[in-house]
Short mmCIF file of C-alpha atoms in Angstrom, two decimals:
data_model
loop_
_atom_site.label_atom_id
_atom_site.label_comp_id
_atom_site.label_asym_id
_atom_site.label_seq_id
_atom_site.Cartn_x
_atom_site.Cartn_y
_atom_site.Cartn_z
CA MET V 1 11.06 -27.73 -20.71
CA PHE V 2 12.16 -29.04 -24.11
CA SER V 3 9.14 -31.31 -24.57
CA PRO V 4 6.42 -30.11 -26.99
CA PHE V 5 3.84 -32.22 -25.15
CA PHE V 6 3.47 -29.85 -22.21
CA PRO V 7 2.14 -26.97 -24.38
CA LEU V 8 -0.26 -29.46 -25.98
CA LEU V 9 -1.56 -30.38 -22.53
CA LEU V 10 -2.02 -26.68 -21.79
CA LEU V 11 -4.14 -26.28 -24.93
CA VAL V 12 -6.28 -29.29 -24.00
CA ALA V 13 -6.66 -27.96 -20.44
CA GLY V 14 -7.74 -24.57 -21.81
CA ILE V 15 -10.43 -26.14 -23.98
CA CYS V 16 -11.63 -28.21 -21.02
CA LEU V 17 -11.91 -25.07 -18.90
CA GLU V 18 -14.09 -23.45 -21.55
CA TYR V 19 -16.44 -26.34 -22.24
CA SER V 20 -16.71 -27.65 -18.66
CA GLY V 21 -18.00 -24.34 -17.33
CA LEU V 22 -15.00 -23.88 -15.02
CA ASP V 23 -14.08 -20.68 -16.85
CA LEU V 24 -17.43 -19.12 -15.96
CA TRP V 25 -17.38 -20.55 -12.43
CA TRP V 26 -13.96 -19.04 -11.73
CA ILE V 27 -14.57 -15.62 -13.21
CA SER V 28 -17.95 -15.25 -11.46
CA HIS V 29 -16.07 -14.97 -8.14
CA PHE V 30 -14.87 -11.52 -9.21
CA TYR V 31 -18.27 -10.22 -10.34
CA ASP V 32 -20.66 -8.61 -7.87
CA PHE V 33 -24.12 -9.87 -8.86
CA GLN V 34 -25.82 -7.53 -6.39
CA THR V 35 -24.38 -4.33 -7.83
CA GLN V 36 -23.93 -5.95 -11.28
CA SER V 37 -20.40 -4.64 -11.57
CA TRP V 38 -16.76 -5.67 -11.56
CA PRO V 39 -15.44 -4.29 -8.24
CA PHE V 40 -11.78 -4.71 -9.18
CA LYS V 41 -11.94 -3.46 -12.78
CA HIS V 42 -10.35 -0.11 -11.88
CA HIS V 43 -8.70 -1.16 -8.62
CA TRP V 44 -5.25 0.41 -8.24
CA LEU V 45 -3.55 -2.95 -7.62
CA PHE V 46 -4.91 -4.78 -10.66
CA ASP V 47 -5.41 -1.87 -13.07
CA SER V 48 -2.67 0.64 -12.25
CA LEU V 49 0.05 -1.59 -10.78
CA ILE V 50 -0.29 -5.00 -12.48
CA HIS V 51 -1.79 -3.91 -15.81
CA THR V 52 -0.34 -0.46 -16.52
CA GLY V 53 2.74 -1.02 -14.36
CA GLY V 54 3.32 -4.36 -16.06
CA GLN V 55 3.32 -2.66 -19.45
CA TRP V 56 5.90 -0.15 -18.24
CA PHE V 57 8.02 -2.98 -16.83
CA VAL V 58 8.09 -4.65 -20.25
CA LYS V 59 9.07 -1.34 -21.86
CA ALA V 60 11.87 -0.93 -19.32
CA MET V 61 13.15 -4.42 -20.15
CA VAL V 62 13.16 -3.51 -23.85
CA MET V 63 15.25 -0.44 -23.07
CA ALA V 64 17.66 -2.52 -20.96
CA TRP V 65 17.98 -4.98 -23.85
CA LEU V 66 18.69 -2.11 -26.26
CA VAL V 67 21.47 -0.77 -24.02
CA ALA V 68 23.03 -4.24 -23.71
CA PHE V 69 22.79 -4.81 -27.46
CA MET V 70 24.42 -1.46 -28.25
CA LEU V 71 27.28 -2.33 -25.90
CA THR V 72 28.10 -5.35 -28.07
CA PHE V 73 29.22 -2.90 -30.78
CA PHE V 74 31.38 -0.76 -28.50
CA GLN V 75 32.85 -3.20 -25.97
CA ARG V 76 34.86 -6.13 -27.29
CA ARG V 77 34.08 -8.39 -24.34
CA MET V 78 30.36 -7.92 -25.00
CA ARG V 79 30.49 -9.08 -28.64
CA VAL V 80 30.16 -12.74 -27.72
CA TYR V 81 26.70 -11.99 -26.28
CA ARG V 82 25.32 -10.41 -29.46
CA LYS V 83 23.72 -13.56 -30.88
CA ILE V 84 22.15 -14.65 -27.60
CA LEU V 85 20.77 -11.15 -27.11
CA ILE V 86 19.19 -11.30 -30.56
CA TYR V 87 17.75 -14.70 -29.61
CA PHE V 88 16.36 -13.26 -26.40
CA LEU V 89 14.59 -10.47 -28.28
CA ALA V 90 13.26 -12.78 -30.99
CA ALA V 91 12.05 -15.45 -28.57
CA SER V 92 10.50 -12.93 -26.18
CA ALA V 93 8.71 -11.04 -28.95
CA THR V 94 7.50 -14.00 -31.04
CA GLY V 95 5.10 -15.33 -28.41
CA PRO V 96 3.22 -12.05 -27.81
CA ILE V 97 3.19 -11.32 -31.56
CA LEU V 98 1.61 -14.71 -32.28
CA VAL V 99 -0.92 -14.13 -29.49
CA SER V 100 -1.78 -10.73 -30.96
CA LEU V 101 -2.21 -12.21 -34.44
CA SER V 102 -4.31 -15.07 -33.07
CA LYS V 103 -6.85 -12.59 -31.72
CA HIS V 104 -7.86 -11.80 -35.31
CA PHE V 105 -8.77 -15.44 -36.00
CA THR V 106 -10.73 -16.18 -32.83
CA HIS V 107 -14.07 -14.71 -31.87
CA VAL V 108 -14.03 -14.58 -28.09
CA TYR V 109 -15.14 -11.67 -25.90
CA THR V 110 -13.91 -10.39 -22.55
CA PRO V 111 -16.01 -11.44 -19.53
CA TRP V 112 -17.05 -7.85 -18.76
CA ASP V 113 -18.61 -7.56 -22.26
CA LEU V 114 -20.82 -10.64 -21.88
CA GLN V 115 -24.58 -10.61 -21.41
CA LEU V 116 -24.02 -13.02 -18.51
CA PHE V 117 -22.36 -10.14 -16.66
CA ARG V 118 -24.60 -7.29 -17.78
CA GLY V 119 -22.73 -6.72 -21.01
CA ASN V 120 -24.24 -6.78 -24.49
CA LEU V 121 -22.36 -9.63 -26.18
CA PRO V 122 -23.05 -13.39 -26.23
CA TYR V 123 -20.79 -15.94 -24.56
CA ILE V 124 -18.89 -17.60 -27.43
CA ARG V 125 -16.27 -20.27 -26.84
CA LEU V 126 -13.41 -21.15 -29.12
CA PHE V 127 -15.25 -23.65 -31.35
CA ASP V 128 -18.79 -22.30 -30.97
CA HIS V 129 -20.86 -21.07 -33.89
CA VAL V 130 -20.54 -17.30 -34.29
CA PRO V 131 -23.73 -15.40 -35.21
CA PRO V 132 -23.23 -13.60 -38.55
CA ASP V 133 -24.10 -10.20 -37.03
CA ALA V 134 -21.79 -10.57 -34.02
CA PRO V 135 -18.99 -7.99 -33.75
CA VAL V 136 -15.42 -9.25 -33.90
CA GLY V 137 -13.99 -10.33 -30.55
CA HIS V 138 -10.32 -9.81 -29.69
CA ALA V 139 -10.00 -11.25 -26.19
CA PHE V 140 -8.46 -14.63 -26.97
CA PRO V 141 -5.66 -15.49 -26.24
CA ALA V 142 -4.68 -13.17 -23.40
CA GLY V 143 -2.29 -10.41 -24.47
CA HIS V 144 -1.15 -9.08 -21.10
CA ALA V 145 -0.40 -12.55 -19.75
CA ALA V 146 1.64 -13.21 -22.90
CA GLU V 147 3.86 -10.22 -22.06
CA GLY V 148 4.76 -12.01 -18.83
CA TYR V 149 5.10 -15.49 -20.29
CA ALA V 150 7.39 -14.00 -22.97
CA PHE V 151 10.14 -14.10 -20.34
CA LEU V 152 10.16 -17.89 -20.45
CA SER V 153 12.92 -17.20 -22.97
CA LEU V 154 15.13 -16.40 -19.96
CA TYR V 155 15.29 -20.11 -19.25
CA PHE V 156 16.82 -20.85 -22.65
CA LEU V 157 19.15 -17.86 -22.42
CA LEU V 158 20.53 -19.14 -19.11
CA PHE V 159 20.47 -22.74 -20.33
CA HIS V 160 22.69 -21.75 -23.23
CA PHE V 161 25.36 -20.72 -20.73
CA ARG V 162 24.67 -23.85 -18.62
CA SER V 163 23.81 -21.56 -15.74
CA PRO V 164 22.61 -23.20 -12.51
CA TYR V 165 20.09 -20.35 -12.29
CA ARG V 166 18.19 -21.34 -15.42
CA ILE V 167 15.31 -22.69 -13.33
CA ASN V 168 15.06 -19.22 -11.80
CA GLY V 169 14.59 -17.84 -15.31
CA LEU V 170 11.82 -20.36 -15.91
CA LEU V 171 10.09 -19.49 -12.64
CA PHE V 172 10.40 -15.77 -13.34
CA GLY V 173 8.60 -16.10 -16.67
CA LEU V 174 5.92 -18.38 -15.22
CA CYS V 175 5.30 -16.21 -12.17
CA LEU V 176 5.26 -12.95 -14.13
CA GLY V 177 2.76 -14.36 -16.63
CA LEU V 178 0.65 -15.77 -13.81
CA VAL V 179 0.56 -12.43 -11.99
CA PHE V 180 -0.29 -10.53 -15.18
CA GLY V 181 -2.93 -13.11 -16.10
CA LEU V 182 -4.60 -13.29 -12.68
CA GLY V 183 -4.67 -9.52 -12.47
CA GLN V 184 -6.64 -9.36 -15.70
CA GLN V 185 -8.94 -12.20 -14.66
CA ILE V 186 -9.79 -10.46 -11.40
CA ARG V 187 -10.60 -7.29 -13.36
CA GLY V 188 -12.93 -9.28 -15.63
CA ALA V 189 -10.81 -8.95 -18.76
CA HIS V 190 -10.00 -12.63 -19.38
CA PHE V 191 -10.92 -16.20 -18.56
CA PRO V 192 -8.27 -18.67 -17.28
CA SER V 193 -8.40 -20.56 -20.60
CA HIS V 194 -7.20 -17.42 -22.38
CA ASP V 195 -4.05 -17.43 -20.25
CA LEU V 196 -3.34 -21.13 -20.75
CA PHE V 197 -3.35 -20.65 -24.51
CA SER V 198 -0.99 -17.67 -24.16
CA LEU V 199 1.35 -19.73 -21.97
CA ALA V 200 1.39 -22.57 -24.52
CA ILE V 201 2.11 -20.20 -27.41
CA CYS V 202 4.92 -18.37 -25.58
CA TRP V 203 6.42 -21.66 -24.41
CA LEU V 204 6.51 -23.09 -27.93
CA ALA V 205 7.78 -19.82 -29.38
CA ALA V 206 10.73 -19.64 -26.99
CA LEU V 207 11.54 -23.31 -27.64
CA GLN V 208 11.33 -23.19 -31.43
CA VAL V 209 13.26 -19.93 -31.75
CA TYR V 210 16.00 -21.35 -29.53
CA PHE V 211 16.42 -24.41 -31.75
CA LEU V 212 16.34 -22.13 -34.80
CA PHE V 213 19.24 -20.11 -33.41
CA TYR V 214 21.10 -23.10 -31.96
CA PRO V 215 20.23 -26.20 -34.03
CA HIS V 216 23.08 -28.19 -32.50
CA GLU V 217 21.16 -28.15 -29.21
CA TRP V 218 18.24 -29.87 -30.97
CA ARG V 219 20.55 -32.57 -32.32
CA MET V 220 21.97 -33.11 -28.85
CA LYS V 221 18.48 -33.41 -27.35
CA LYS V 222 17.43 -35.90 -30.01
CA ARG V 223 20.45 -38.06 -29.22
#
């Protein structure tokens, strides 16, 4: 979990998915070539529950954090948790913010907008040449998956207290991001490579912010 090499492998795997054609092969399973449509684009499970419901879940977690943070000012026994709560917010928010900012520097479109799937935009990969008249694409990395992978910070929060449940925090963040990401892939909103990049960014963000808040942990790991 503390190694920076795993996120690097994720980035390499994402690029391989794009340039090997596996991205297109995977996403084509969710496109109906007979009706030339995305059958699950507005499906209640993937659109209403996983996408919209996932956004409301994140908002509810923000409200829960706010309540807990406010308690640190009114309950003496809660004061010791103030710094770790600030870490949790910073680490959870940094990944999605970086993903959102990255979208302005990449030029990748959603699958349902591509000419390959009856859209009107060309298929452009991360390092492909972008035609000068092409509109700006904002599909890469995956934003909704990043909202799930943001909770990888739970691992470091529980690790800080040497909790035996820290692996549960790791699995929660991974599973939530996977569910959010797969839901969007099935709808035709993202390729798998988009999610791998989001996972790598959120992983590194949680790790770096943790060492920024608790540098002694970094010195211990180095030893």
